[in-house]
Coordinates of C-alpha atoms in Angstrom, one line a residue:
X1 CA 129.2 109.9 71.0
X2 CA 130.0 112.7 73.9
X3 CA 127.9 115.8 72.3
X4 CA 127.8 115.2 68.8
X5 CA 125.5 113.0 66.8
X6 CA 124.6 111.6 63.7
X7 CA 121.2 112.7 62.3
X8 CA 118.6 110.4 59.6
X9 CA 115.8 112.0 58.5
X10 CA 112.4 110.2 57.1
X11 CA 108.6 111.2 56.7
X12 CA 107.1 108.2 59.1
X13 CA 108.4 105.8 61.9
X14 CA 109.1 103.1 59.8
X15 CA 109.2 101.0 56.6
X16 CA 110.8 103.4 54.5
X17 CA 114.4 104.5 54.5
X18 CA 116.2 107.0 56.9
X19 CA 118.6 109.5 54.9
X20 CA 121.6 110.6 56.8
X21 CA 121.8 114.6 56.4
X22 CA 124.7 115.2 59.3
X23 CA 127.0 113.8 60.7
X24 CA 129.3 114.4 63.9
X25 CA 126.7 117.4 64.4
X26 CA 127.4 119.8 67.9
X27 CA 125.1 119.0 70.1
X28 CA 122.1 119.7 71.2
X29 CA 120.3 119.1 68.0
X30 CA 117.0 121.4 67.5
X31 CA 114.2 119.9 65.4
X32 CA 111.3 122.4 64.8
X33 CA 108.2 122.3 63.6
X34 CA 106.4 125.1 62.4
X35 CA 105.8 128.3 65.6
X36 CA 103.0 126.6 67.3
X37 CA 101.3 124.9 64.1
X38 CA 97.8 124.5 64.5
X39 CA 97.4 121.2 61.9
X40 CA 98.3 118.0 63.2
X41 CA 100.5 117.0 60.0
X42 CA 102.9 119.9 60.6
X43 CA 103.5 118.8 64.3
X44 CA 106.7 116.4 65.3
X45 CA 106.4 113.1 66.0
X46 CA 108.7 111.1 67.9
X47 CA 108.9 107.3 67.4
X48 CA 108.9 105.5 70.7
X49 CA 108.6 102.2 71.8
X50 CA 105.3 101.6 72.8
X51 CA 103.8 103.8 71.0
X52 CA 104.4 106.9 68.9
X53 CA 104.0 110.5 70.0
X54 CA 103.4 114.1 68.7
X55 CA 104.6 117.8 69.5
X56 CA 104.3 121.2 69.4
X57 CA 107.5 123.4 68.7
X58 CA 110.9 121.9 68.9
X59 CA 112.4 118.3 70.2
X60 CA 115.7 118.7 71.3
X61 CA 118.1 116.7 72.0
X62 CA 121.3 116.5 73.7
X63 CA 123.7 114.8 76.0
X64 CA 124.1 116.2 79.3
X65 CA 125.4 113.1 81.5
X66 CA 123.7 110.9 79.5
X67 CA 121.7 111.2 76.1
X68 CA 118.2 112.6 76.1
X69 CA 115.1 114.0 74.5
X70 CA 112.6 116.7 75.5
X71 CA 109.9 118.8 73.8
X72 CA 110.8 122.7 73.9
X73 CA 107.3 124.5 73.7
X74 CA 105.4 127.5 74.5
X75 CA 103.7 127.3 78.1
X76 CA 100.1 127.4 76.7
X77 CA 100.6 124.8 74.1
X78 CA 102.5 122.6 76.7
X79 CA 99.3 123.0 78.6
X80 CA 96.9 122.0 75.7
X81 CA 98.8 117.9 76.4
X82 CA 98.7 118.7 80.7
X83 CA 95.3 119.3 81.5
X84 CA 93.4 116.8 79.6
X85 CA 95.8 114.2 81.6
X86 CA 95.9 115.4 84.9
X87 CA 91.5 116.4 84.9
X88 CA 88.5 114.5 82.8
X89 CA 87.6 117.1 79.9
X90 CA 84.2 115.4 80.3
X91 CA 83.9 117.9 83.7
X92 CA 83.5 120.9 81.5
X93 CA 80.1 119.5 80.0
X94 CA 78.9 118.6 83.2
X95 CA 76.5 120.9 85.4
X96 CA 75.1 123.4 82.7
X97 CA 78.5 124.0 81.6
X98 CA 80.0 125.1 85.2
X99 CA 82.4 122.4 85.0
X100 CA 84.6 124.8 83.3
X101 CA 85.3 126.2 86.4
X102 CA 87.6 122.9 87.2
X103 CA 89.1 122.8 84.1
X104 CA 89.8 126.6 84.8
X105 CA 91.5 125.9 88.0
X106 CA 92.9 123.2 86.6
X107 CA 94.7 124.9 84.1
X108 CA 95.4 127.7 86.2
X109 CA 97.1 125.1 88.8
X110 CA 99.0 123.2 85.8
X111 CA 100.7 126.6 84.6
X112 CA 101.7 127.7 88.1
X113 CA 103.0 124.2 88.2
X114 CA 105.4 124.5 85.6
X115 CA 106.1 128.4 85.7
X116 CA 107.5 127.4 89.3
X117 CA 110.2 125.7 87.4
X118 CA 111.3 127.8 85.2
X119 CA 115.2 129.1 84.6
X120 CA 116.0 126.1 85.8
X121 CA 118.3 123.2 84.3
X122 CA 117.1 122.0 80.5
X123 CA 114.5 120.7 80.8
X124 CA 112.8 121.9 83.9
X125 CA 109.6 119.4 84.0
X126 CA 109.3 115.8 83.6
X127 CA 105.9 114.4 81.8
X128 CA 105.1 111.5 84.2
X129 CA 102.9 112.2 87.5
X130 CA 105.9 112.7 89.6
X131 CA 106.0 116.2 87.8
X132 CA 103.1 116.6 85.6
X133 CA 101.3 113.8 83.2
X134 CA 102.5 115.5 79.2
X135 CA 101.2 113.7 76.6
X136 CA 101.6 116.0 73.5
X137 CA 99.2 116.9 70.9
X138 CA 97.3 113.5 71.2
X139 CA 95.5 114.7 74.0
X140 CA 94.6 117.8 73.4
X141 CA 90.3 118.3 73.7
X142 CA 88.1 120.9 73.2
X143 CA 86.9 121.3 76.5
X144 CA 90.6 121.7 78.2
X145 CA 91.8 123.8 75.1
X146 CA 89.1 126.4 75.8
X147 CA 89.7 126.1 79.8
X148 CA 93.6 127.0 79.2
X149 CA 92.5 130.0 77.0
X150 CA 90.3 131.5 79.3
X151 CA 92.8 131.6 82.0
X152 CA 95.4 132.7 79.9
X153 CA 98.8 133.9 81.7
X154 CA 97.1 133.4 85.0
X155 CA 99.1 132.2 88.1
X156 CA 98.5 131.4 91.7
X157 CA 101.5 133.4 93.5
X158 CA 102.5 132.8 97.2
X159 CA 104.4 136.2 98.0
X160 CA 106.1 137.6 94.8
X161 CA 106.9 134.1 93.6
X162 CA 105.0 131.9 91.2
X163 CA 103.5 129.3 93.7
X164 CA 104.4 125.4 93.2
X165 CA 100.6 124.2 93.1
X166 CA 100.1 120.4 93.8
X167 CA 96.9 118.8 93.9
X168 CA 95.3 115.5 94.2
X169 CA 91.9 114.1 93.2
X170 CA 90.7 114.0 96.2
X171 CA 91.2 115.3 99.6
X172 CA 88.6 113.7 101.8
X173 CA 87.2 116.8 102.6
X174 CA 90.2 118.5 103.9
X175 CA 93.3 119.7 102.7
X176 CA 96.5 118.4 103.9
X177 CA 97.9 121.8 104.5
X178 CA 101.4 123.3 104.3
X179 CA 102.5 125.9 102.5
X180 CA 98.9 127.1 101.8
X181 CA 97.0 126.3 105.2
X182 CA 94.3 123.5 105.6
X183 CA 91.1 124.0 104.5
X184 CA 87.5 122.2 104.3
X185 CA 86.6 121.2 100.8
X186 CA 83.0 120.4 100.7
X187 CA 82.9 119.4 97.0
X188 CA 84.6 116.2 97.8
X189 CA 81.8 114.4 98.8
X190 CA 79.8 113.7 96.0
X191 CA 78.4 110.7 94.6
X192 CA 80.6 110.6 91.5
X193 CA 84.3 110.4 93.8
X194 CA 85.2 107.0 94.7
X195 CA 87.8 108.3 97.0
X196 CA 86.1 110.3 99.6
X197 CA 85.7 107.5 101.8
X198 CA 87.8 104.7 101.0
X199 CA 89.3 101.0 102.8
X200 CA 92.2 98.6 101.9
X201 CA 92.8 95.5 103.6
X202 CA 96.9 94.5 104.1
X203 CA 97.3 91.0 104.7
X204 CA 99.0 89.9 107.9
X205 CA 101.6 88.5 106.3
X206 CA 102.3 91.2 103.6
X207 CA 103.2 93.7 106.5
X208 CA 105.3 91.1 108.2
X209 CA 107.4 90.0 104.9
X210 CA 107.7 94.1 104.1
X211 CA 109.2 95.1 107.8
X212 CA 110.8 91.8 108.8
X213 CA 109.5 92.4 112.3
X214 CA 108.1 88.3 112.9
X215 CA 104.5 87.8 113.8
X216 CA 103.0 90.5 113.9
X217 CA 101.5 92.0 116.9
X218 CA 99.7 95.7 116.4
X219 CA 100.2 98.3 113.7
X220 CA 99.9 101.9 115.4
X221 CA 99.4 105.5 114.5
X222 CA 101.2 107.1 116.9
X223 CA 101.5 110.5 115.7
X224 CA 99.0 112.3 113.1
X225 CA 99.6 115.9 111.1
X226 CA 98.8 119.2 112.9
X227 CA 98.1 121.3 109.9
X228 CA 95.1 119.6 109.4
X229 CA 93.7 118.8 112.9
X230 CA 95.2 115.7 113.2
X231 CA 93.7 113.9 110.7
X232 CA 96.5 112.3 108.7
X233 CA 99.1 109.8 109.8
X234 CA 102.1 111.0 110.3
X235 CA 104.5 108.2 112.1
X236 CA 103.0 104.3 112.0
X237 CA 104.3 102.1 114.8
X238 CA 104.6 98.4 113.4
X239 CA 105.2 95.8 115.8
X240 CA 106.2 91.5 115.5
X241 CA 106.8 89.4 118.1
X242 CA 111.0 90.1 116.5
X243 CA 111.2 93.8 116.6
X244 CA 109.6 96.6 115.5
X245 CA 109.4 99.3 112.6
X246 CA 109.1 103.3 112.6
X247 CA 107.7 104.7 109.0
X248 CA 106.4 107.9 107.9
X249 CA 102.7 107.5 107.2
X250 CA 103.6 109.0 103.7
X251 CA 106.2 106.1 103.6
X252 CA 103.8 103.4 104.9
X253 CA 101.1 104.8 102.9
X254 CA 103.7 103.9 99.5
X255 CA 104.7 100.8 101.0
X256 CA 101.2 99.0 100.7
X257 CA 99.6 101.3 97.8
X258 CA 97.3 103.4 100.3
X259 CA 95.4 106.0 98.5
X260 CA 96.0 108.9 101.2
X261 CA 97.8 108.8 104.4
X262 CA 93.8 109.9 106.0
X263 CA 93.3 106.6 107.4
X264 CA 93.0 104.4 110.8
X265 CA 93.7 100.8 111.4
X266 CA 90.1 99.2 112.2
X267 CA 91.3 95.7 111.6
X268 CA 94.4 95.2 113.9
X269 CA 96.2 91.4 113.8
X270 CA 94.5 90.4 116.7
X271 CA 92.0 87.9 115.3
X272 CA 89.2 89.3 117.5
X273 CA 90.9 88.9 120.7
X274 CA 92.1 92.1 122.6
X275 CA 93.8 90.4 125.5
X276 CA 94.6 87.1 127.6
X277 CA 94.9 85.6 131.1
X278 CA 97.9 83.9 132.1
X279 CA 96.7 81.5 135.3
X280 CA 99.2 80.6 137.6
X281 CA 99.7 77.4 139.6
X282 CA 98.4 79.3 142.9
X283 CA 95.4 80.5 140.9
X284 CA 96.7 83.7 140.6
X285 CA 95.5 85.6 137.3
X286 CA 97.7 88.3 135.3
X287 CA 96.1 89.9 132.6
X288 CA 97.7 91.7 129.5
X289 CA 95.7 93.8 126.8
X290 CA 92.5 94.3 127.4
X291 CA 91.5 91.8 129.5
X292 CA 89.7 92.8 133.1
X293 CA 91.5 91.4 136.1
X294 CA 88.0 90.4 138.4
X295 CA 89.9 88.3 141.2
X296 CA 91.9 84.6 141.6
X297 CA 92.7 82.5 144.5
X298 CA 96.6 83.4 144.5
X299 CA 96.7 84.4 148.2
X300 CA 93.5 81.6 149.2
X301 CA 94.5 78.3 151.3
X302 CA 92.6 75.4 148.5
X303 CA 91.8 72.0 149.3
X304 CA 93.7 71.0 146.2
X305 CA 95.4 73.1 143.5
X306 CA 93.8 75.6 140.6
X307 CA 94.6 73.2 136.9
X308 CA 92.8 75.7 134.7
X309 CA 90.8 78.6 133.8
X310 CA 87.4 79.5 131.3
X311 CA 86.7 83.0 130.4
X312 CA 83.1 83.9 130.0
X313 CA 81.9 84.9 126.7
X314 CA 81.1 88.3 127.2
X315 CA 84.9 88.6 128.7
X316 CA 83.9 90.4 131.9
X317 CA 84.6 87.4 134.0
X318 CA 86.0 83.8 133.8
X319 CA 86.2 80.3 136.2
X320 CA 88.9 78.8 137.9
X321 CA 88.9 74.9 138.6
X322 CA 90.9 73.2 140.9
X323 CA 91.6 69.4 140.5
X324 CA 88.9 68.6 142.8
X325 CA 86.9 70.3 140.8
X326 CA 85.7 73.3 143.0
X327 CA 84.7 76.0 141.0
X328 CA 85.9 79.8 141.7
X329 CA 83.8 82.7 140.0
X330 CA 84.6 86.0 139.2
X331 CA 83.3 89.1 137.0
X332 CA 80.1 88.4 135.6
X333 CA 81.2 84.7 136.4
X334 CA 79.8 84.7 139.9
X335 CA 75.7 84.9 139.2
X336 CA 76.6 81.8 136.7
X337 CA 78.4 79.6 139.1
X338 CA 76.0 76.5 137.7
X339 CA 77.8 73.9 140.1
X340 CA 80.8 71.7 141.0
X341 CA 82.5 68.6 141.7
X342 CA 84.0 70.2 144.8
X343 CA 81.8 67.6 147.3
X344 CA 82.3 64.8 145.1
X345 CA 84.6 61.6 145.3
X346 CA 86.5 61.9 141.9
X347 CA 87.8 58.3 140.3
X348 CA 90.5 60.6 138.6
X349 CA 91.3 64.2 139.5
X350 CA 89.8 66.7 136.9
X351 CA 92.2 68.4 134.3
X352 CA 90.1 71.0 132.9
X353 CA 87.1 72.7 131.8
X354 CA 85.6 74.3 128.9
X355 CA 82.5 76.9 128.3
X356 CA 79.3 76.2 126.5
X357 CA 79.0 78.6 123.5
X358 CA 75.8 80.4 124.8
X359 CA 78.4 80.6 128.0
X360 CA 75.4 79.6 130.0
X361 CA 77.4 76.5 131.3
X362 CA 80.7 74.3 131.2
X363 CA 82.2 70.8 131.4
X364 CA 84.8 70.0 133.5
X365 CA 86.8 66.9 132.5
X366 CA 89.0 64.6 134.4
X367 CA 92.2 62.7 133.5
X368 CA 90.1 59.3 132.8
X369 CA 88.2 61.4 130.4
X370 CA 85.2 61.2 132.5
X371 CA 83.0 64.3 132.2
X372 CA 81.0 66.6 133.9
X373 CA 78.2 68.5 132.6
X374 CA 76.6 72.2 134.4
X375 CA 74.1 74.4 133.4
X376 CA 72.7 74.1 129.8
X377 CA 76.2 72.0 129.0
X378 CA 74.9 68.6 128.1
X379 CA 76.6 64.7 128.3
X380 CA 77.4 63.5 124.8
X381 CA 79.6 60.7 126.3
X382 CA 83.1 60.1 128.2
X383 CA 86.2 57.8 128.4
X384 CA 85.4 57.0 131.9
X385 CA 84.6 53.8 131.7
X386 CA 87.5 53.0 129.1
X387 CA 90.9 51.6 129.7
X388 CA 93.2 54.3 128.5
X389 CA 96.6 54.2 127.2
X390 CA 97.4 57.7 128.4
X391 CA 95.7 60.0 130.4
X392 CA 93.1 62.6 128.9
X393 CA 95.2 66.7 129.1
X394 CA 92.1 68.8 127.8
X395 CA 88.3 68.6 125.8
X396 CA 87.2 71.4 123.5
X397 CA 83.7 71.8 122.4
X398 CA 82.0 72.3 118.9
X399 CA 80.3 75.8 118.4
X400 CA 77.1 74.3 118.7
X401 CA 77.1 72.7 122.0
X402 CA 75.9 69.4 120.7
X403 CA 79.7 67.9 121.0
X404 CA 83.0 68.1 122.2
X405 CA 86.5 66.2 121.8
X406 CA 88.8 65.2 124.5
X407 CA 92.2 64.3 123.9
X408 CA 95.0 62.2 125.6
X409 CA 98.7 62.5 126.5
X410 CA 99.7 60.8 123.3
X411 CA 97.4 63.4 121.0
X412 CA 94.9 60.5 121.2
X413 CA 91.3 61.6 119.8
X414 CA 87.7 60.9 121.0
X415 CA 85.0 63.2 119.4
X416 CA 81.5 63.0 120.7
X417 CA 78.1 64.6 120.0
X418 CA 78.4 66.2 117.0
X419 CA 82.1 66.4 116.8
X420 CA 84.1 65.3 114.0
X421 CA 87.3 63.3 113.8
X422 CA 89.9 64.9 111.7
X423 CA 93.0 63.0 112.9
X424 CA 95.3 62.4 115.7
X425 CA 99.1 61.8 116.9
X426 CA 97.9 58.8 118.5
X427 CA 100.2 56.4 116.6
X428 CA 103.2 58.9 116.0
X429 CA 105.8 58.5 118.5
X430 CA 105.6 62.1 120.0
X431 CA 109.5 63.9 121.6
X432 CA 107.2 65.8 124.4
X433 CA 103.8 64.6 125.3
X434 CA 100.6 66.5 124.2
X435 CA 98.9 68.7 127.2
X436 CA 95.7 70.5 125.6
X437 CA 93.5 71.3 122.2
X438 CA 91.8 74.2 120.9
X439 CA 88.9 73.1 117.5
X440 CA 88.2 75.7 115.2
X441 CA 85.2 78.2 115.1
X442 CA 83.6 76.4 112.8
X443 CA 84.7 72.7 113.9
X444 CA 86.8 72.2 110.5
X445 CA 89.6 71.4 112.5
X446 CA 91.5 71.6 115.7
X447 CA 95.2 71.8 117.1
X448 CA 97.4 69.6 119.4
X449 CA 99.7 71.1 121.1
X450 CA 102.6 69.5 123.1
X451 CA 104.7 70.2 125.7
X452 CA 107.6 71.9 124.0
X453 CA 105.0 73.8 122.0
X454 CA 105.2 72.0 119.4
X455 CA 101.4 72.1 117.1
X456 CA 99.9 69.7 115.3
X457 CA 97.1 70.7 112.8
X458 CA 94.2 69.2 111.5
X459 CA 92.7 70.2 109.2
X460 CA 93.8 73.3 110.4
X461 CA 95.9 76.2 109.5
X462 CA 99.3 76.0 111.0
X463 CA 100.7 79.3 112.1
X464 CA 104.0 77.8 113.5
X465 CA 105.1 76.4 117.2
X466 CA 107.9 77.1 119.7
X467 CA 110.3 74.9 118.2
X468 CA 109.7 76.7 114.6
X469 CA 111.0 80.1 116.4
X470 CA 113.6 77.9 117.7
X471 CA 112.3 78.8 121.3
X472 CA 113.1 76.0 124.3
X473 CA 110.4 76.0 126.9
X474 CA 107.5 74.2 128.0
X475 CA 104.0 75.0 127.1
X476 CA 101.4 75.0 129.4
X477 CA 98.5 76.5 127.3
X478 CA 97.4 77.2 123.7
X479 CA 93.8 79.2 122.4
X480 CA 93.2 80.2 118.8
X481 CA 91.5 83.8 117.6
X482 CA 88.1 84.4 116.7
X483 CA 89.1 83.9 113.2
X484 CA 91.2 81.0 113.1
X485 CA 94.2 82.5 111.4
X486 CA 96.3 82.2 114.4
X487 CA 96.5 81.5 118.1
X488 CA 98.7 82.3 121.5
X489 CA 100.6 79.7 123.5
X490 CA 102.1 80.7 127.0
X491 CA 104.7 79.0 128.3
X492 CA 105.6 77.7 131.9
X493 CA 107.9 80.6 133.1
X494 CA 104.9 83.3 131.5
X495 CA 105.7 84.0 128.6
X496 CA 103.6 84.4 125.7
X497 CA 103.8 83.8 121.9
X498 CA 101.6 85.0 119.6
X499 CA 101.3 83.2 115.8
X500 CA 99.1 84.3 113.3
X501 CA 96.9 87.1 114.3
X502 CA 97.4 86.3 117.1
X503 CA 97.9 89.4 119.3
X504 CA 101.2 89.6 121.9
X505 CA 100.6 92.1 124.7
X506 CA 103.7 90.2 126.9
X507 CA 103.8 88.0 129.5
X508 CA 104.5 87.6 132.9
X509 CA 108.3 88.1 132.7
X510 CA 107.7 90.8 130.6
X511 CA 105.3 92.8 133.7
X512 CA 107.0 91.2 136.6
X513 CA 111.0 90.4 135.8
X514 CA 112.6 87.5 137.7
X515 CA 109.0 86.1 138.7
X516 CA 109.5 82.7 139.9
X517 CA 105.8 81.1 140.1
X518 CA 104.8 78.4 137.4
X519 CA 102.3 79.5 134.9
X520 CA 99.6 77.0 134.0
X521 CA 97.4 77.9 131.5
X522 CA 95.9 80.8 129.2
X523 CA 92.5 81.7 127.8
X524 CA 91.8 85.0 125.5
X525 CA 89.7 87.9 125.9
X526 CA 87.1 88.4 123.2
X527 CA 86.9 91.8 121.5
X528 CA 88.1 94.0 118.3

């Protein structure tokens, strides 16, 4: 107890009997072996859980705000158990022989290390890799043996001081700088280093449960390191749809098990989409991200009102159709203008359109369900000559062309062509009626979504709903990423709400505060 102890002595780590020779003994205890025995059997060995180990010179032990033990040893045989830990002994055998030259520097970096640390408290080194890796006699080779003898007593000095040398395995091909200044290190990309050029992936929602910032929206490097030409990160932006994070790129880099901070984000959450189009009820169009504004019909006198909006696939362009089915083309749009039901007597006004996947044409879709086929879109069949019970909101194709489904006010399903039926809310009593669908990339699946943004999935991920973020409005719009693993839904009033991967560059209260037009619809920009 306090400094003194009681002290057994026995010949191995177990099965025979301990032999108290002291008792109440001063502090700190000093057990030595022989100076700097050579022979393993006249080294120490301490008994540990999870294995036993074995040192040079002394073990001491003492109690200094709280019990603890530490091998006392010469700097060159404390060396002999670094180097083999911290640098393959393997390297010395390698190219003729000149891989001695690592192991040199090695050592050489090991005992600069540790001489840095010197006069300090007892003891002045720990032997894990937050100081340096110390396993004893055990690990003492050949190879690193001879390396520590051939650079005996040398140091790397920064002024009259012993320098604190740090290294890593690997430095991409240029030092971090700091102290010492940044420099290129062409030996780092060889064939034999895995970590030259390296790549993690972070789930979605790994970074959102870590920083408790909601869905997340865009992880950015917003400042890099000087010293090295700006190629490490140095602060990491994270951003949710609830807030948003400020970390070190050294603490980020910890927080997800990076090997370096030398890295960019080439995956952000955005599912493939880098921006959207809110459409408003005048036709006007407000883009956000990436997306290109190319023109709308906000300040045109229409026959009848703009109900909804198709982007082109390439993203440089998109359709507006009013609900008599007059088609407005902009972007690369225009020179595919393939026709319209603007001259036409309509049984029921039309609620929608949708692009063909080779975006070479589009359906536009009326409230009876009947359907209207341009360019290379083609009829696979319609509601229009069926009594409905509610009327059809929206349609979305398959990815091949050969089929779409259209769905009612009640979440009622008709698929057609090639389309599948994977379920409906058609018998569920519903608290807001459904106004749209979006199907999955690879028609798996598809989504309802109601009025108070509420989804229904199937056979499809759910990524949550307004009423899951506990948010009251009404949607007007809903379209899924590229990948599937999330989608956007914009609301009546403009804003947005991104699930998923779904990215969230704002809304329309969010560029124009107090706007009082109606927002009535979305669709997404395609890109990376």
């Amino acid at each position: 107890s306090g400094a003194t102890f009681k002290v057994f002595a026995g010949n191995t780590c177990g099965g025979e009997p301990w032999i108290q020779i002291a008792s109440a003994a001063p502090g700190p205890i000093k057990l030595s072996s022989a100076p700097d025995a050579g022979a393993y059997s006249s080294v120490i060995e301490t008994c540990e859980v999870g294995g036993n180990k074995t040192y040079r010179n002394d073990i001491v032990v003492y109690n200094n705000g709280g019990q603890r033990t530490a091998n006392s040893t010469l700097m060159e045989s404390y060396l002999r158990g670094v180097v083999p830990a911290e640098s393959p002994s393997g390297w010395g055998s390698l190219g003729g022989g000149a891989g001695m030259n690592a192991l040199r520097a090695q050592a050489v970096a090991a005992r600069s290390y540790a001489g840095a640390r010197l006069g300090g408290a007892f003891p002045q080194i720990c032997d894990t890799d937050q100081c340096q890796v110390y396993r004893g006699v055990a690990a003492e080779v050949a190879n690193t043996n001879q390396a520590i003898a051939d650079t005996a007593g040398h140091v790397r000095k920064l002024g009259s001081a012993v320098a604190s040398t740090e290294f890593s395995s690997s430095t991409g091909g240029q030092t971090a700088g700091g102290t010492f200044p940044s420099v290129q290190d062409d030996g780092d990309a060889v064939a034999q280093n895995p970590n030259h050029n390296w790549t993690a992936q972070i789930p979605v929602g790994t970074i959102e449960a870590k920083y408790g910032v909601g869905a997340l929206q865009s992880v950015n490097i917003t400042e890099r390191t000087p010293a090295d030409g700006g190629r490490r990160a140095k602060t990491v932006v994270v951003r949710g749809a609830s807030g948003s994070v400020t970390k070190t790129g050294d603490q980020f880099r910890i927080d997800f098990g990076l090997k370096s901070t030398w890295f960019s984000v080439v995956g952000q959450p955005s599912g493939g989409v880098n921006g959207y189009w809110v459409l408003g009820d005048d036709g006007g169009v407000f883009t956000f991200g990436k997306a290109g504004y190319f023109g709308s019909t906000g300040g045109m006198r229409l026959n009848q009102p703009v109900v909804g909006m198709a982007a082109t696939k390439s993203g440089q362009g998109y359709w507006l159709v009013a609900s008599d089915g007059g088609i407005f083309a902009y972007g690369d749009a225009k020179p595919r203008f393939y026709g319209s039901t603007g001259g036409m007597r309509l049984n029921k006004p039309i609620v929608g359109m949708a692009r063909t996947p080779s975006g070479n044409g589009y359906w536009l879709v009326a409230s009876d369900g009947g359907i209207f086929a341009y360019g290379d879109a083609k009829f696979w069949g319609s509601t229009g000559s069926i009594k409905l019970n509610q009327p059809v909101v929206g349609m979305a194709p398959t990815s091949t062309g050969k089929g779409y489904w259209l769905v009612a006010s009640d979440g009622g399903i008709f698929a057609y062509g090639d389309a599948r039926f994977h379920g409906s809310t058609g018998s569920m009593r519903l608290a807001r009626p459904v106004i749209g669908m979006a199907a999955e990339a690879d028609n798996s699946g598809y989504w309802l979504v109601a009025a108070d943004g509420g989804i229904f999935a199937f056979d499809a991920p759910f990524h949550g709903s307004l009423p899951s973020r506990r948010i009251v409005a009404t949607a007007v719009g809903m379209r899924p990423t590229l990948t599937g693993l999330g989608y956007v839904i914009a609301a009546s009033n403009g804003d947005v709400e991104s699930f998923g991967d779904g990215p969230n560059f704002g809304g329309i209260q969010d560029a124009l505060p107090g706007w009082r037009g109606r927002a009535i619809g979305l669709d997404v920009s395609p890109g990376s």
